[in-house]
mmCIF file of C-alpha atoms (C1' of nucleotides) in Angstrom:
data_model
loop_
_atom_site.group_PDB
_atom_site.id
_atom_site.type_symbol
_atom_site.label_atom_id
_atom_site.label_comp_id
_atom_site.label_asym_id
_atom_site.label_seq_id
_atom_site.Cartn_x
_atom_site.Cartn_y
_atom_site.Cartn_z
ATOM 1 C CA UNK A 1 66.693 221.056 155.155
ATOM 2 C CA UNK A 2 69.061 218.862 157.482
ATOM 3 C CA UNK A 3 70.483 215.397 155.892
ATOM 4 C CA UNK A 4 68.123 212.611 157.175
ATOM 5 C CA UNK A 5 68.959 210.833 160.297
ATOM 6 C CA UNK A 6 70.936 208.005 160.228
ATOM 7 C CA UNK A 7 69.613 204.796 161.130
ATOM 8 C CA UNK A 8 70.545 203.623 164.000
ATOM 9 C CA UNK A 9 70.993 199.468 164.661
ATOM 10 C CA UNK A 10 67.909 199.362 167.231
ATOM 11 C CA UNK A 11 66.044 200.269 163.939
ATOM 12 C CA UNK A 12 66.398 196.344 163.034
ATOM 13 C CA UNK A 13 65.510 195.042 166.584
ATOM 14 C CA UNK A 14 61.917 194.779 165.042
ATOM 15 C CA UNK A 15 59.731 192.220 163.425
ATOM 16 C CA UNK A 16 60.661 192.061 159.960
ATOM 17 C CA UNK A 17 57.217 193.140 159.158
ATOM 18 C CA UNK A 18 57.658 196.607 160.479
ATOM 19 C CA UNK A 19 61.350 196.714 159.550
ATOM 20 C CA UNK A 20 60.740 196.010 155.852
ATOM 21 C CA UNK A 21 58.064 198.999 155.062
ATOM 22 C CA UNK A 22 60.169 201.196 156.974
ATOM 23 C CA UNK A 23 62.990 200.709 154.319
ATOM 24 C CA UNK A 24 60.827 201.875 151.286
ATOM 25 C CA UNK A 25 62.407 205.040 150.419
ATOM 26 C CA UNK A 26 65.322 204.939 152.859
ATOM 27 C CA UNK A 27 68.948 206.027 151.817
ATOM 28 C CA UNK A 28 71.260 202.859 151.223
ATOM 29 C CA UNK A 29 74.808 203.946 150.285
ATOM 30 C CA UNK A 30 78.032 201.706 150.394
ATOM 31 C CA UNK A 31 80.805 203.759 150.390
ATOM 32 C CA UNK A 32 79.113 206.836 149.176
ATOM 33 C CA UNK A 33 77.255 204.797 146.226
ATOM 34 C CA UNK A 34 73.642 204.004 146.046
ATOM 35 C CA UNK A 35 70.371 205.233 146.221
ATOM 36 C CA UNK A 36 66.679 205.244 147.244
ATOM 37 C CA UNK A 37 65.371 201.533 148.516
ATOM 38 C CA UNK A 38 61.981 200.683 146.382
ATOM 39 C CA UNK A 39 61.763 197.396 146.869
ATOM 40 C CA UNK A 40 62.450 194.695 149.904
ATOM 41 C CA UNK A 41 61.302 191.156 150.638
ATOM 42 C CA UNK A 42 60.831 190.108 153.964
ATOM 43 C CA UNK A 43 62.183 186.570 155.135
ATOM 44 C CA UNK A 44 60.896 185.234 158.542
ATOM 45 C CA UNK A 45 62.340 182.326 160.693
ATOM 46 C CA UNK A 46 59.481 180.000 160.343
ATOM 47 C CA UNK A 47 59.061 180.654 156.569
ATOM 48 C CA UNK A 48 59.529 177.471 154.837
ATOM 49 C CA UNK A 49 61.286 180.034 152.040
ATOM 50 C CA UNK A 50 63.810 181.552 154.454
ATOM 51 C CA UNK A 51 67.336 180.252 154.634
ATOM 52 C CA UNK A 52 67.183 179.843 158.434
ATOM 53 C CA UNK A 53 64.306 177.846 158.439
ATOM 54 C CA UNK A 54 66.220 174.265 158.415
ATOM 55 C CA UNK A 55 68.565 175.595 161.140
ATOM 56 C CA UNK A 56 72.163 176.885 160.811
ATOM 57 C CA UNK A 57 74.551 176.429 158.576
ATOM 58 C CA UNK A 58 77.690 177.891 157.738
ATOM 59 C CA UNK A 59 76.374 180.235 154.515
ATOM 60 C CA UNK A 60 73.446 181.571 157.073
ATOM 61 C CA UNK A 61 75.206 182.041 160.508
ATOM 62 C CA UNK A 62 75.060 186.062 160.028
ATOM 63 C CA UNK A 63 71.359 185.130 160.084
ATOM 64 C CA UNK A 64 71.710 183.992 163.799
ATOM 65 C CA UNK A 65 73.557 186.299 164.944
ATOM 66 C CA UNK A 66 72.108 190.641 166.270
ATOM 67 C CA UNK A 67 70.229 192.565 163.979
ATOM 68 C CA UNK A 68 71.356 195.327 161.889
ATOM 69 C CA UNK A 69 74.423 193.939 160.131
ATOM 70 C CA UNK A 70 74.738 192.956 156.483
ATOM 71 C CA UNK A 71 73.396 188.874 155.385
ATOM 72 C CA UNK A 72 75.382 188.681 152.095
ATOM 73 C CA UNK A 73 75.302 185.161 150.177
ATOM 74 C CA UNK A 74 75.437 184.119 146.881
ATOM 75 C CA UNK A 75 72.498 183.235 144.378
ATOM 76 C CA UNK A 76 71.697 180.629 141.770
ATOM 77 C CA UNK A 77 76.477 180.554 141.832
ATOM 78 C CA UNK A 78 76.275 183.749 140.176
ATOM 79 C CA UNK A 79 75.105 186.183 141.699
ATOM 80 C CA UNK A 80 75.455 187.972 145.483
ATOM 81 C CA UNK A 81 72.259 189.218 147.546
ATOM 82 C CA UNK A 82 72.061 191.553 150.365
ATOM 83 C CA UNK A 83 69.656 190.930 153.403
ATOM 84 C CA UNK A 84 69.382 193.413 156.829
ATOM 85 C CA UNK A 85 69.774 191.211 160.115
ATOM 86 C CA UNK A 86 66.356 191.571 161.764
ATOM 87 C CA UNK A 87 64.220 190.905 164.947
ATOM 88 C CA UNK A 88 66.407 189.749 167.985
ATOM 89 C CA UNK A 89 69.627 187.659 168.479
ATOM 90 C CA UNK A 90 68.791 183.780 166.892
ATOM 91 C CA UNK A 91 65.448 184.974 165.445
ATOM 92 C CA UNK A 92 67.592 184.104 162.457
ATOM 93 C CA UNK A 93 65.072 186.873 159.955
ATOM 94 C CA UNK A 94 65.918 189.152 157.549
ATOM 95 C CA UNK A 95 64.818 191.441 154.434
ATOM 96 C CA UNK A 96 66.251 191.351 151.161
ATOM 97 C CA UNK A 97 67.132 194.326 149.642
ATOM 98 C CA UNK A 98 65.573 193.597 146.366
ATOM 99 C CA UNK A 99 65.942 197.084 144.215
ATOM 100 C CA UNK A 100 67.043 200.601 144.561
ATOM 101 C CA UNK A 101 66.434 204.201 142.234
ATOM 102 C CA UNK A 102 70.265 204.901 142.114
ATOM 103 C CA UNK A 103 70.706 208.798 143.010
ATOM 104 C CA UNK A 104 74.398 208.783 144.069
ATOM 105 C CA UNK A 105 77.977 207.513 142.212
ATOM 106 C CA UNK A 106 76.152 206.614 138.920
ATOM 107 C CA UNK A 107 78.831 206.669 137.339
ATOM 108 C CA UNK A 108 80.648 204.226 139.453
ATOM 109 C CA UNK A 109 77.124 201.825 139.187
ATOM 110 C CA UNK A 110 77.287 202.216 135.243
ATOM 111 C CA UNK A 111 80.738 201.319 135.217
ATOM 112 C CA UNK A 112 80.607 198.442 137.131
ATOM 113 C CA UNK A 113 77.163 197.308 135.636
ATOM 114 C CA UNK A 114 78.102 198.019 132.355
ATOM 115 C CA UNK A 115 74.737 198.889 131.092
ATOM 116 C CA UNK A 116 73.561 201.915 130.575
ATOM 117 C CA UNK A 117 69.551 202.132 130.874
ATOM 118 C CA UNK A 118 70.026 203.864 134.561
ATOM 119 C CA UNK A 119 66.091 201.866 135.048
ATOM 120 C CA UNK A 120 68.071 198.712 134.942
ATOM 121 C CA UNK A 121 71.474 199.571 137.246
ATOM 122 C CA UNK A 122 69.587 197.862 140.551
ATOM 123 C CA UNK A 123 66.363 196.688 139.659
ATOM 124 C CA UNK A 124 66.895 193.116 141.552
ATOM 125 C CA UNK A 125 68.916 192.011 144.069
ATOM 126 C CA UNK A 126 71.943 190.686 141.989
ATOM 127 C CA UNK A 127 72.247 193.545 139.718
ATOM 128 C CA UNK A 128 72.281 196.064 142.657
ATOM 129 C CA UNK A 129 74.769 194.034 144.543
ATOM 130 C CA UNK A 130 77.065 194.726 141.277
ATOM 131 C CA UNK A 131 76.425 198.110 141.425
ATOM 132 C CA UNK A 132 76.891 199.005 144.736
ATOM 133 C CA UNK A 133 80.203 196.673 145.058
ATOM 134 C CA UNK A 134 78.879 194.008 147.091
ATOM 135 C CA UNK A 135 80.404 190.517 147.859
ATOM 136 C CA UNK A 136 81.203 188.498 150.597
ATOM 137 C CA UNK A 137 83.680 190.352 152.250
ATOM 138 C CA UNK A 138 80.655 192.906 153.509
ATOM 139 C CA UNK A 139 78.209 189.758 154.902
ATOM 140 C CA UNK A 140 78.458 190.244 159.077
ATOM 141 C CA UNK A 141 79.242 193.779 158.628
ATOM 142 C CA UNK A 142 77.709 196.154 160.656
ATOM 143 C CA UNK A 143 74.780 198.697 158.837
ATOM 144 C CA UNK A 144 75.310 202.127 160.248
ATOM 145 C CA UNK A 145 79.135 201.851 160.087
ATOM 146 C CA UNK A 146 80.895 202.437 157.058
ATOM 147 C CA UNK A 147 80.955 201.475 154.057
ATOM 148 C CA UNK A 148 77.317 201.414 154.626
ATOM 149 C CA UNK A 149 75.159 204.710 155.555
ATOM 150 C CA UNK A 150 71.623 204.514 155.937
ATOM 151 C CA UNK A 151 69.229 207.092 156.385
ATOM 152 C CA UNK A 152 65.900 207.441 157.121
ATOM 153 C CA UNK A 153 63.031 208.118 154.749
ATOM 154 C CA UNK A 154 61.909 212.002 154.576
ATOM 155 C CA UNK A 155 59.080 212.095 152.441
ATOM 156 C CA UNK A 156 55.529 210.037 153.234
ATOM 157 C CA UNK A 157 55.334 207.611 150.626
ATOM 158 C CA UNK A 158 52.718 204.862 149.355
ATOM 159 C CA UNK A 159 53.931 201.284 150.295
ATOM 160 C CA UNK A 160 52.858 198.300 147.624
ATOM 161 C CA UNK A 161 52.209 194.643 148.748
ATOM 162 C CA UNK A 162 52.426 191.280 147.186
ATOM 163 C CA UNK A 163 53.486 188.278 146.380
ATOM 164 C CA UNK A 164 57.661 187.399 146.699
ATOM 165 C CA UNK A 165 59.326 186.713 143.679
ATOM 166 C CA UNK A 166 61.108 183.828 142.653
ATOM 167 C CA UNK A 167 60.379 181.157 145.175
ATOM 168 C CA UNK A 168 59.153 177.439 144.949
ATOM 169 C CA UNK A 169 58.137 177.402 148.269
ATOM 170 C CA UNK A 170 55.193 179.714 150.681
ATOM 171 C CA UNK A 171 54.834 181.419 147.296
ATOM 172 C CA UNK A 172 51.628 182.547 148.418
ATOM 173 C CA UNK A 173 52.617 185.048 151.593
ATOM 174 C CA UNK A 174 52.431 188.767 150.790
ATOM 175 C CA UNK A 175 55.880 189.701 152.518
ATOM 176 C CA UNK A 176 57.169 191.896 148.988
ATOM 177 C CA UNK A 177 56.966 195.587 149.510
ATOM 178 C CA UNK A 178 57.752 198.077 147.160
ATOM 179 C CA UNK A 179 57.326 201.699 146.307
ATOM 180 C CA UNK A 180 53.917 202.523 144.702
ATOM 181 C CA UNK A 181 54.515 203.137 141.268
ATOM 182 C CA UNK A 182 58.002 203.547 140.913
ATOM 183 C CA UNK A 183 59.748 202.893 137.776
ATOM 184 C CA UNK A 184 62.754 201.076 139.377
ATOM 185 C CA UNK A 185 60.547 197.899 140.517
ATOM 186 C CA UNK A 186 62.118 194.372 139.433
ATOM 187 C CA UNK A 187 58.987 193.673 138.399
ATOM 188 C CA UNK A 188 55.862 196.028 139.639
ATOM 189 C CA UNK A 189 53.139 194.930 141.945
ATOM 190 C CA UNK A 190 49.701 194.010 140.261
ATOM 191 C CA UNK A 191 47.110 196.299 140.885
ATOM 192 C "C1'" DT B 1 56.368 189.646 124.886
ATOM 193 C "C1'" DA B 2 57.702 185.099 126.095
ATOM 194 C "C1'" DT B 3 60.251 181.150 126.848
ATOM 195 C "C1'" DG B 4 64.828 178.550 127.313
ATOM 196 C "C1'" DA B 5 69.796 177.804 128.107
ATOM 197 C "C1'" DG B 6 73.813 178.751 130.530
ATOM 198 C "C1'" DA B 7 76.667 180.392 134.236
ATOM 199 C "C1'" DT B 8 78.275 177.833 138.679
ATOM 200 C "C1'" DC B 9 78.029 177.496 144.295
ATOM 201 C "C1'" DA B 10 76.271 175.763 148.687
ATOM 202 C "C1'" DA B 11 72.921 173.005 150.847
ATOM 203 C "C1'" DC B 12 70.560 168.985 150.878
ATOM 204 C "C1'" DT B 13 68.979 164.070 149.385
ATOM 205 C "C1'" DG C 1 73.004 164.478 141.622
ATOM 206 C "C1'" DT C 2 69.372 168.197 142.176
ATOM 207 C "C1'" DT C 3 67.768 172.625 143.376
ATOM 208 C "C1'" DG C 4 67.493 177.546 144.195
ATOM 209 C "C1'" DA C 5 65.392 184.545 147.512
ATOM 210 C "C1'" DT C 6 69.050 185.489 139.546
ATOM 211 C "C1'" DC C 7 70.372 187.651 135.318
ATOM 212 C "C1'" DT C 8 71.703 187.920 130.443
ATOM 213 C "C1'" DC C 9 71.463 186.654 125.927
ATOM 214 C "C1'" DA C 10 69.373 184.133 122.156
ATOM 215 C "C1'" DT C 11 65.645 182.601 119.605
ATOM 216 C "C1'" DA C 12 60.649 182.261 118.730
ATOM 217 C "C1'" DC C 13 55.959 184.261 118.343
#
DNA sequence: TATGAGATCAACT
DNA sequence: GTTGATCTCATAC
């Protein structure tokens, strides 16, 4: 069977909604690392939880700007976070890429990790920023040029919903999807 | 299994 | 000065 297609920017030019169970079980590699996406968070301009919501700043401009590049900032001072560009130009909404089931370069995850338990390598957004490699230098980039490759989901696949995780604020919305059952979940989805 | 501290940066009050 | 789209390690049950 033929690689999966690669997805193509216009894939983003969607309401985040539609965008973010799409990803569930999609290819995400950075420079050939990476693995299956089986877990996303969706982030929506008038979301009081969303970094656009009070308006731009300098961290969020990537947010304002086209869909389908790379939102990278940095969490809690620790830790960096990826988000896809979503919607249309200034709808300033995105999806966090919240945890992947690493299937290519584990080695080069491990190593840069440096744990071992493979369930742990990207199961949250910080830890698979440090195992794919990713820091500021990637936020504005461009998704379906390298170092990123993205390919479309083969298989049909079960989609979880619930609450985000994390937040203070519109804790209630349902905008976390995941893939049903997997063991590579931050956290899995109550029943 | 669960809770708490610490790391440390940008936005906001 | 406080807070947050987090994670790890330590200590307590």
């Amino acid at each position: 069977m033929a690689r999966p297609a690669l997805i193509h920017r216009d894939f983003f030019a969607r309401s985040v909604h539609r965008v973010a169970p799409d990803l569930i079980g999609a290819t995400l590699l950075v420079n050939g690392v990476g693995g299956l996406i089986v877990e996303v968070e969706a982030y929506h301009h008038t979301d009081p939880a969303a970094h656009s919501y009070g308006g731009r700043t300098e961290r969020n401009a990537v947010m304002f700007g086209p869909p389908g590049r790379a939102y990278v900032y940095r969490s809690y001072g620790v830790h960096w976070c990826l988000n896809f560009v979503c919607e249309g130009e200034g709808s300033a909404s995105a999806v966090l890429i919240r945890a992947l089931e690493p299937t290519e370069g584990l080695a080069a995850m491990r190593r840069r990790r440096g744990v071992k338990n493979e369930r742990l390598l990207c199961a949250g957004p910080g830890r698979l920023c440090e195992a794919l490699g990713i820091a500021r230098r990637h936020n504005g980039l461009a998704l379906d040029k390298p170092p990123f490759e993205l390919r479309a989901r083969t298989e049909k696949i079960a989609v979880a919903i619930g609450p985000r995780i994390g937040l203070t604020r519109a804790i209630e919305l349902p905008w976390r999807y995941g893939l049903k059952g997997s063991r590579f979940l931050s956290r899995p989805f109550r029943a």
